[in-house]
Short mmCIF file of C-alpha atoms and ligand atoms in Angstrom, two decimals:
data_model
loop_
_atom_site.label_atom_id
_atom_site.label_comp_id
_atom_site.label_asym_id
_atom_site.label_seq_id
_atom_site.Cartn_x
_atom_site.Cartn_y
_atom_site.Cartn_z
CA UNK A 530 75.66 124.84 155.04
CA UNK A 531 75.73 121.98 152.58
CA UNK A 532 78.14 119.07 152.81
CA UNK A 533 80.00 120.58 149.86
CA UNK A 534 80.42 123.99 151.50
CA UNK A 535 81.64 122.42 154.73
CA UNK A 536 83.92 120.08 152.78
CA UNK A 537 85.58 123.01 151.03
CA UNK A 538 86.44 124.76 154.29
CA UNK A 539 89.10 122.45 155.64
CA UNK A 540 89.48 119.39 153.44
CA UNK A 541 92.21 118.75 150.89
CA UNK A 542 91.29 115.77 148.70
CA UNK A 543 93.72 113.30 147.12
CA UNK A 544 94.62 113.62 143.42
CA UNK A 545 92.59 116.80 143.13
CA UNK A 546 93.26 120.22 141.61
CA UNK A 547 90.92 122.14 143.88
CA UNK A 548 90.88 125.27 141.75
CA UNK A 549 89.04 123.57 138.89
CA UNK A 550 87.51 120.50 140.48
CA UNK A 551 83.70 120.41 140.64
CA UNK A 552 81.87 119.85 143.93
CA UNK A 553 82.43 116.56 145.67
CA UNK A 554 79.59 114.07 146.03
CA UNK A 555 78.61 113.30 149.61
CA UNK A 556 78.04 109.60 150.26
CA UNK A 557 76.09 108.93 153.44
CA UNK A 558 75.91 105.15 153.46
CA UNK A 559 76.71 102.04 151.45
CA UNK A 560 75.40 98.48 151.42
CA UNK A 561 76.25 95.62 149.09
CA UNK A 562 76.99 97.15 145.69
CA UNK A 563 75.08 100.38 146.32
CA UNK A 564 76.36 103.79 147.37
CA UNK A 565 73.73 106.27 148.67
CA UNK A 566 74.25 110.01 148.44
CA UNK A 567 72.90 112.75 150.70
CA UNK A 568 69.61 112.79 148.72
CA UNK A 569 69.25 109.00 149.02
CA UNK A 570 70.08 108.64 145.34
CA UNK A 571 71.55 105.19 144.62
CA UNK A 572 74.66 104.42 142.60
CA UNK A 573 75.90 100.94 141.66
CA UNK A 574 79.56 100.84 142.70
CA UNK A 575 81.00 99.53 139.42
CA UNK A 576 84.61 99.89 140.58
CA UNK A 577 84.16 98.53 144.12
CA UNK A 578 85.50 101.84 145.48
CA UNK A 579 88.89 101.30 143.84
CA UNK A 580 88.73 97.51 144.04
CA UNK A 581 88.50 97.37 147.83
CA UNK A 582 84.92 96.42 148.80
CA UNK A 583 84.86 93.20 146.77
CA UNK A 584 82.46 91.37 149.11
CA UNK A 585 80.02 94.28 149.07
CA UNK A 586 79.96 97.37 151.26
CA UNK A 587 79.37 96.88 154.98
CA UNK A 588 79.40 93.11 154.50
CA UNK A 589 77.63 91.58 157.53
CA UNK A 590 80.09 88.72 157.92
CA UNK A 591 83.08 91.08 158.03
CA UNK A 592 81.24 93.67 160.16
CA UNK A 593 80.37 91.08 162.82
CA UNK A 594 83.91 89.77 163.04
CA UNK A 595 85.36 93.26 163.26
CA UNK A 596 82.78 94.23 165.87
CA UNK A 597 83.75 91.28 168.08
CA UNK A 598 87.43 92.03 167.59
CA UNK A 599 86.92 95.65 168.65
CA UNK A 600 85.62 94.45 172.00
CA UNK A 601 88.44 91.95 172.48
CA UNK A 602 91.69 93.66 171.43
CA UNK A 603 91.96 96.96 169.56
CA UNK A 604 95.66 97.47 169.11
CA UNK A 605 99.00 96.41 170.49
CA UNK A 606 102.59 97.04 169.44
CA UNK A 607 103.66 94.37 166.92
CA UNK A 608 107.35 94.56 167.80
CA UNK A 609 107.92 92.05 170.57
CA UNK A 610 104.19 91.22 170.82
CA UNK A 611 101.83 89.07 168.80
CA UNK A 612 98.12 88.20 168.69
CA UNK A 613 95.74 85.61 167.36
CA UNK A 614 94.21 87.64 164.48
CA UNK A 615 97.69 88.10 162.94
CA UNK A 616 98.62 84.45 163.48
CA UNK A 617 95.36 83.16 162.02
CA UNK A 618 95.64 85.55 159.10
CA UNK A 619 99.19 84.39 158.39
CA UNK A 620 98.05 80.76 158.33
CA UNK A 621 95.11 81.51 156.03
CA UNK A 622 97.01 83.81 153.68
CA UNK A 623 100.11 81.63 153.28
CA UNK A 624 97.73 78.83 152.37
CA UNK A 625 96.20 81.03 149.66
CA UNK A 626 99.39 82.59 148.25
CA UNK A 627 101.63 81.01 145.57
CA UNK A 628 103.45 78.10 147.20
CA UNK A 629 106.90 79.74 147.56
CA UNK A 630 105.61 82.53 149.83
CA UNK A 631 106.52 81.95 153.49
CA UNK A 632 106.63 85.21 155.46
CA UNK A 633 104.32 88.20 155.84
CA UNK A 634 105.35 91.77 156.65
CA UNK A 635 102.64 94.29 157.54
CA UNK A 636 102.17 97.93 156.59
CA UNK A 637 99.28 100.31 155.95
CA UNK A 638 98.57 100.77 152.23
CA UNK A 639 99.56 99.70 148.73
CA UNK A 640 102.33 102.28 148.41
CA UNK A 641 103.99 101.25 151.66
CA UNK A 642 103.72 97.58 150.68
CA UNK A 643 105.76 98.44 147.57
CA UNK A 644 108.25 100.56 149.52
CA UNK A 645 108.71 97.64 151.90
CA UNK A 646 109.30 95.30 148.94
CA UNK A 647 111.90 97.65 147.43
CA UNK A 648 113.70 98.05 150.76
CA UNK A 649 113.63 94.27 151.29
CA UNK A 650 115.17 93.71 147.85
CA UNK A 651 117.84 96.38 148.30
CA UNK A 652 118.80 95.16 151.77
CA UNK A 653 118.76 91.53 150.66
CA UNK A 654 121.69 92.29 148.35
CA UNK A 655 123.31 94.66 150.86
CA UNK A 656 123.28 91.94 153.53
CA UNK A 657 124.97 89.60 151.06
CA UNK A 658 127.65 92.21 150.36
CA UNK A 659 126.53 92.80 146.75
CA UNK A 660 126.32 96.25 145.24
CA UNK A 661 122.99 96.23 143.43
CA UNK A 662 121.11 99.51 143.43
CA UNK A 663 119.06 99.60 140.22
CA UNK A 664 115.41 98.58 139.93
CA UNK A 665 113.75 97.54 136.67
CA UNK A 666 110.13 98.61 136.23
CA UNK A 667 107.58 98.63 133.42
CA UNK A 668 106.63 101.81 131.59
CA UNK A 669 103.19 103.12 132.57
CA UNK A 670 103.13 101.04 135.73
CA UNK A 671 101.57 102.40 138.89
CA UNK A 672 102.80 101.37 142.31
CA UNK A 673 101.75 104.21 144.60
CA UNK A 674 102.64 107.69 145.79
CA UNK A 675 105.35 107.29 148.43
CA UNK A 676 108.91 107.88 147.21
CA UNK A 677 109.92 104.31 146.50
CA UNK A 678 106.58 103.44 144.90
CA UNK A 679 106.55 106.69 142.93
CA UNK A 680 110.07 106.01 141.64
CA UNK A 681 109.09 102.68 140.10
CA UNK A 682 105.84 104.08 138.69
CA UNK A 683 105.84 105.18 135.07
CA UNK A 684 102.92 107.59 134.99
CA UNK A 685 105.16 110.54 135.53
CA UNK A 686 102.85 113.45 134.60
CA UNK A 687 102.04 113.91 138.28
CA UNK A 688 105.52 113.15 139.56
CA UNK A 689 107.42 116.03 137.90
CA UNK A 690 108.37 117.94 141.07
CA UNK A 691 109.91 114.81 142.60
CA UNK A 692 111.69 113.11 139.73
CA UNK A 693 115.17 114.23 140.66
CA UNK A 694 114.76 112.61 144.09
CA UNK A 695 113.83 109.19 142.73
CA UNK A 696 115.74 105.98 143.37
CA UNK A 697 117.65 104.52 140.41
CA UNK A 698 115.10 102.94 138.05
CA UNK A 699 115.40 101.54 134.52
CA UNK A 700 112.07 101.51 132.69
CA UNK A 701 111.32 98.94 130.04
CA UNK A 702 108.43 98.81 127.61
CA UNK A 703 105.47 96.59 128.42
CA UNK A 704 106.10 93.51 126.26
CA UNK A 705 103.81 92.86 123.29
CA UNK A 706 103.96 90.81 120.13
CA UNK A 707 105.84 93.54 118.23
CA UNK A 708 108.46 94.65 120.74
CA UNK A 709 109.04 91.45 122.67
CA UNK A 710 112.42 90.55 121.18
CA UNK A 711 113.85 94.00 121.84
CA UNK A 712 112.35 94.17 125.35
CA UNK A 713 113.85 90.79 126.11
CA UNK A 714 117.27 91.83 124.77
CA UNK A 715 117.22 94.99 126.89
CA UNK A 716 116.14 93.04 129.96
CA UNK A 717 118.98 90.55 129.53
CA UNK A 718 121.46 93.38 129.02
CA UNK A 719 120.34 95.06 132.26
CA UNK A 720 120.13 91.85 134.28
CA UNK A 721 123.62 90.80 133.21
CA UNK A 722 125.24 93.98 134.56
CA UNK A 723 124.91 92.53 138.06
CA UNK A 724 123.75 95.94 139.33
CA UNK A 725 119.99 95.26 139.30
CA UNK A 726 118.44 94.57 142.69
CA UNK A 727 114.86 93.91 141.64
CA UNK A 728 112.22 93.85 138.93
CA UNK A 729 108.91 95.39 140.05
CA UNK A 730 105.78 94.77 137.96
CA UNK A 731 102.01 94.57 138.02
CA UNK A 732 101.36 91.01 136.84
CA UNK A 733 99.24 90.81 133.65
CA UNK A 734 97.12 93.92 134.31
CA UNK A 735 98.36 97.49 134.75
CA UNK A 736 95.49 98.97 136.72
CA UNK A 737 96.03 102.73 136.79
CA UNK A 738 97.33 102.64 133.21
CA UNK A 739 93.67 101.95 132.30
CA UNK A 740 93.57 98.19 132.84
CA UNK A 741 96.19 97.53 130.18
CA UNK A 742 96.79 93.80 129.86
CA UNK A 743 99.81 91.88 128.63
CA UNK A 744 100.55 88.26 127.93
CA UNK A 745 101.73 85.93 130.69
CA UNK A 746 104.25 84.18 128.41
CA UNK A 747 106.25 87.41 127.92
CA UNK A 748 106.27 88.11 131.64
CA UNK A 749 107.27 84.53 132.37
CA UNK A 750 110.31 84.89 130.09
CA UNK A 751 111.39 88.10 131.85
CA UNK A 752 110.91 86.52 135.28
CA UNK A 753 113.03 83.59 134.21
CA UNK A 754 115.85 85.90 133.08
CA UNK A 755 115.57 87.84 136.34
CA UNK A 756 115.80 84.69 138.41
CA UNK A 757 118.84 83.30 136.63
CA UNK A 758 120.65 86.63 137.11
CA UNK A 759 120.01 87.13 140.81
CA UNK A 760 117.37 89.84 140.27
CA UNK A 761 114.61 89.70 142.89
CA UNK A 762 111.12 89.68 141.39
CA UNK A 763 108.41 91.79 143.03
CA UNK A 764 104.80 91.24 141.95
CA UNK A 765 102.64 94.21 142.85
CA UNK A 766 99.28 92.46 143.33
CA UNK A 767 97.71 95.41 145.15
CA UNK A 768 95.06 95.62 142.40
CA UNK A 769 95.12 92.09 140.91
CA UNK A 770 95.18 90.14 144.18
CA UNK A 771 92.33 88.23 145.83
CA UNK A 772 90.38 86.75 142.96
CA UNK A 773 90.01 89.54 140.42
CA UNK A 774 91.84 87.80 137.57
CA UNK A 775 89.94 84.54 138.11
CA UNK A 776 92.66 82.98 140.28
CA UNK A 777 93.47 84.04 143.85
CA UNK A 778 96.53 85.92 142.58
CA UNK A 779 97.51 86.96 139.05
CA UNK A 780 100.92 85.37 139.67
CA UNK A 781 99.19 81.98 139.49
CA UNK A 782 98.81 82.49 135.71
CA UNK A 783 102.62 82.28 135.50
CA UNK A 784 105.17 79.48 135.79
CA UNK A 785 107.86 81.60 137.48
CA UNK A 786 106.74 82.60 140.96
CA UNK A 787 107.70 86.01 142.36
CA UNK A 788 110.10 86.32 145.32
CA UNK A 789 107.98 89.08 146.85
CA UNK A 790 104.26 89.94 146.58
CA UNK A 791 102.57 93.24 147.52
CA UNK A 792 98.95 93.22 148.70
CA UNK A 793 96.49 95.87 149.91
CA UNK A 794 93.22 97.23 148.45
CA UNK A 795 90.77 94.29 148.86
CA UNK A 796 92.89 92.55 151.53
CA UNK A 797 90.45 93.74 154.22
CA UNK A 798 87.39 93.84 151.96
CA UNK A 799 87.48 97.62 152.15
CA UNK A 800 86.79 97.63 155.89
CA UNK A 801 90.06 99.16 157.12
CA UNK A 802 93.40 100.14 155.59
CA UNK A 803 96.10 97.48 155.74
CA UNK A 804 98.80 96.08 153.50
CA UNK A 805 101.05 93.05 153.45
CA UNK A 806 104.32 92.34 151.68
CA UNK A 807 104.96 88.60 151.52
CA UNK A 808 108.25 86.93 150.64
CA UNK A 809 109.91 83.59 150.15
CA UNK A 810 112.04 81.85 152.77
CA UNK A 811 115.20 82.69 150.78
CA UNK A 812 114.53 86.44 151.09
CA UNK A 813 113.74 86.13 154.79
CA UNK A 814 116.87 84.17 155.59
CA UNK A 815 119.16 86.87 154.17
CA UNK A 816 118.05 89.00 157.13
CA UNK A 817 118.86 86.42 159.82
CA UNK A 818 122.15 87.17 161.50
CA UNK A 819 123.83 87.71 164.85
CA UNK A 820 124.37 91.25 163.64
CA UNK A 821 121.42 93.39 164.69
CA UNK A 822 121.78 95.71 161.69
CA UNK A 823 121.11 92.91 159.23
CA UNK A 824 117.53 92.75 160.45
CA UNK A 825 114.80 94.64 158.62
CA UNK A 826 114.40 97.87 160.57
CA UNK A 827 111.21 99.07 159.01
CA UNK A 828 108.00 99.34 161.00
CA UNK A 829 104.72 101.21 161.12
CA UNK A 830 102.89 102.01 164.35
CA UNK A 831 99.73 100.26 163.18
CA UNK A 832 101.52 97.14 161.84
CA UNK A 833 99.18 94.12 161.97
CA UNK A 834 96.41 96.06 163.70
CA UNK A 835 94.18 93.31 165.16
CA UNK A 836 90.96 94.85 163.81
CA UNK A 837 92.40 95.05 160.30
CA UNK A 838 93.77 91.49 160.60
CA UNK A 839 90.31 90.26 161.61
CA UNK A 840 88.74 92.06 158.62
CA UNK A 841 91.34 90.47 156.33
CA UNK A 842 90.81 87.03 157.81
CA UNK A 843 87.01 87.27 157.35
CA UNK A 844 87.55 88.52 153.76
CA UNK A 845 89.82 85.60 152.90
CA UNK A 846 87.29 83.18 154.33
CA UNK A 847 84.60 84.73 152.12
CA UNK A 848 86.84 84.62 149.05
CA UNK A 849 87.23 80.86 149.44
CA UNK A 850 83.51 80.15 149.74
CA UNK A 851 81.66 78.34 146.98
CA UNK A 852 79.38 81.37 146.71
CA UNK A 853 82.12 83.90 145.92
CA UNK A 854 83.98 81.48 143.65
CA UNK A 855 80.85 80.84 141.60
CA UNK A 856 80.15 84.59 141.51
CA UNK A 857 83.60 85.11 139.99
CA UNK A 858 82.76 82.60 137.26
CA UNK A 859 79.33 84.15 136.71
CA UNK A 860 80.69 87.71 136.39
CA UNK A 861 83.52 86.56 134.08
CA UNK A 862 81.01 84.78 131.82
CA UNK A 863 78.68 87.77 131.88
CA UNK A 864 81.49 90.16 130.80
CA UNK A 865 82.40 87.75 128.04
CA UNK A 866 78.85 87.84 126.75
CA UNK A 867 78.79 91.66 126.97
CA UNK A 868 82.05 91.72 125.07
CA UNK A 869 80.50 89.98 122.05
CA UNK A 870 78.30 93.11 121.68
CA UNK A 871 81.11 95.56 122.42
CA UNK A 872 84.15 94.32 120.55
CA UNK A 873 82.78 95.14 117.10
CA UNK A 874 80.95 98.30 118.13
CA UNK A 875 81.91 101.17 115.82
CA UNK A 876 82.77 103.45 118.75
CA UNK A 877 84.95 100.87 120.48
CA UNK A 878 88.61 100.59 119.49
CA UNK A 879 89.63 97.68 121.70
CA UNK A 880 88.26 95.55 124.52
CA UNK A 881 90.04 93.31 127.03
CA UNK A 882 89.12 91.06 129.92
CA UNK A 883 90.82 88.97 132.56
CA UNK A 884 88.58 87.35 135.16
CA UNK A 885 86.15 89.96 136.42
CA UNK A 886 88.21 92.88 135.07
CA UNK A 887 86.68 94.26 131.87
CA UNK A 888 87.92 97.30 129.91
CA UNK A 889 87.13 99.01 126.62
CA UNK A 890 88.97 101.79 124.81
CA UNK A 891 86.64 104.19 123.05
CA UNK A 892 87.28 105.26 119.52
CA UNK A 893 85.65 108.64 119.97
CA UNK A 894 87.23 111.81 118.64
CA UNK A 895 87.60 114.19 121.52
CA UNK A 896 88.01 117.92 121.49
CA UNK A 897 90.22 117.63 124.56
CA UNK A 898 91.60 114.39 125.91
CA UNK A 899 90.88 115.22 129.51
CA UNK A 900 87.26 116.19 128.97
CA UNK A 901 85.62 112.97 127.89
CA UNK A 902 86.28 111.07 131.08
CA UNK A 903 84.52 113.74 133.15
CA UNK A 904 81.59 113.87 130.75
CA UNK A 905 81.30 110.09 130.88
CA UNK A 906 81.63 110.07 134.67
CA UNK A 907 78.81 112.60 134.99
CA UNK A 908 76.67 110.70 132.50
CA UNK A 909 77.11 107.44 134.42
CA UNK A 910 76.48 109.04 137.83
CA UNK A 911 73.37 110.74 136.49
CA UNK A 912 72.09 107.30 135.54
CA UNK A 913 72.99 105.79 138.91
CA UNK A 914 76.20 103.96 138.05
CA UNK A 915 79.61 104.78 139.51
CA UNK A 916 82.32 104.17 136.92
CA UNK A 917 85.46 106.28 136.65
CA UNK A 918 86.82 106.16 133.11
CA UNK A 919 90.60 106.51 132.74
CA UNK A 920 91.47 108.58 129.67
CA UNK A 921 89.27 107.10 126.94
CA UNK A 922 89.00 103.75 128.70
CA UNK A 923 85.85 102.60 130.47
CA UNK A 924 86.41 99.72 132.86
CA UNK A 925 84.28 97.62 135.17
CA UNK A 926 85.67 96.05 138.32
CA UNK A 927 82.56 95.49 140.41
CA UNK A 928 82.20 93.70 143.76
CA UNK A 929 81.98 89.90 143.57
CA UNK A 930 78.45 90.10 144.98
CA UNK A 931 77.02 92.21 142.16
CA UNK A 932 73.71 90.78 140.87
CA UNK A 933 72.95 90.06 137.22
CA UNK A 934 70.39 92.85 137.28
CA UNK A 935 72.96 95.35 138.53
CA UNK A 936 75.52 94.12 136.00
CA UNK A 937 73.00 94.50 133.18
CA UNK A 938 72.27 98.03 134.31
CA UNK A 939 76.01 98.86 134.11
CA UNK A 940 76.17 97.36 130.62
CA UNK A 941 73.11 99.23 129.37
CA UNK A 942 74.34 102.54 130.78
CA UNK A 943 77.65 102.02 128.96
CA UNK A 944 75.77 101.20 125.77
CA UNK A 945 73.66 104.33 126.03
CA UNK A 946 76.84 106.36 126.64
CA UNK A 947 78.17 104.99 123.36
CA UNK A 948 74.99 106.21 121.66
CA UNK A 949 75.27 109.65 123.24
CA UNK A 950 78.93 110.56 122.77
C1 PLP B 352 96.39 101.37 144.19
C2 PLP B 352 97.68 100.72 143.88
C3 PLP B 352 98.84 100.97 144.65
C4 PLP B 352 98.86 102.00 145.75
O1 PLP B 352 98.05 101.65 146.81
P1 PLP B 352 97.59 102.75 147.87
O2 PLP B 352 96.85 101.97 148.91
O3 PLP B 352 96.71 103.71 147.12
O4 PLP B 352 98.81 103.40 148.40
C5 PLP B 352 99.98 100.28 144.35
N1 PLP B 352 100.01 99.38 143.35
C6 PLP B 352 98.93 99.11 142.59
C7 PLP B 352 99.03 98.09 141.50
C8 PLP B 352 97.73 99.78 142.82
O5 PLP B 352 96.66 99.52 142.06
#
């Protein structure tokens, strides 16, 4: 039996309509920026496996550290116990995060990091005896698939069956030059009601919405309004975190710092699942009390798993090296150069870039909206490049260690796709 036949027997894949989905592709190994399939065919991982493996697949530095950790301490309960990997990680990460961040809370994935942030914000007000139960979120945002995260997400086509169970969310348009005044007015109106607990947003880049970007000055204005009205600000940096926008965190492009930050995806360099929700001292202190119930009674069995902490610590060390930092500059400059060829291309409607994130919307008439992305995906895979277009948007978010040669191959495959479609 082939991998695909065996796969079909018992496996249920995420985000998949199995009745119409084509066969899955079996990947047998990965190294650096290359994925290898069952026939040893190579694919350049142009999306770093959903922005996780940013230091390259099976990175030796991370592998060695994880290997040593596995022989030292695998797992221990994180309630009432602690360990060096978590402590070292906290020291390294607090040093890297925007300066107002003081405390780290662990969970397992991006969605749970957002749920933790929402619960923190709601209980913050609850502990202070304030009735604030609404959350403001941006239209078309994506924050994950658990109930809290799903509620604040705006891509509702998949969330239909669950909508009536959502928490109370007010959605506002993503600010742009045309709508900014009305968005601002609406934001002020909501914030002034005194019923809003938090504002949850993806800073500057909305990943799942097809790498949509918006201006930091608009966001800064909204954050300022939030702050002066007691609304807790939650930056979902699950996608943007750890160097992708050119700074360690996208929030560094802003003057107003968030109260809470969500991190996952490349936190462990793709080695193991783990997520962190960080917060300021002010948030943390609202949970300190002689009353037990004012504590934050949320916890996952695998909280701060030592192996995951070690992977995260090694990843953060790599991120701060001269080598990775200069790679970030090199890739950003390379995209910029590519963009000079793309932005006026007759089949390209719009291009955008922030740091190493590059996206282009195609201006191609499609018979059916949903079809083009699959055709493009197949075209790219055929040519040995793994890119997953979103709607009519092609984006590149490759590992920091991608070579110029590999980058040029991605560019030329995109250019030949533009010729073909
Ligand atoms: C991917 C993503 C999430 C969800 O993370 P999971 O690990 O898939 O649960 C949340 N927020 C943003 C911005 C993301 O890109």
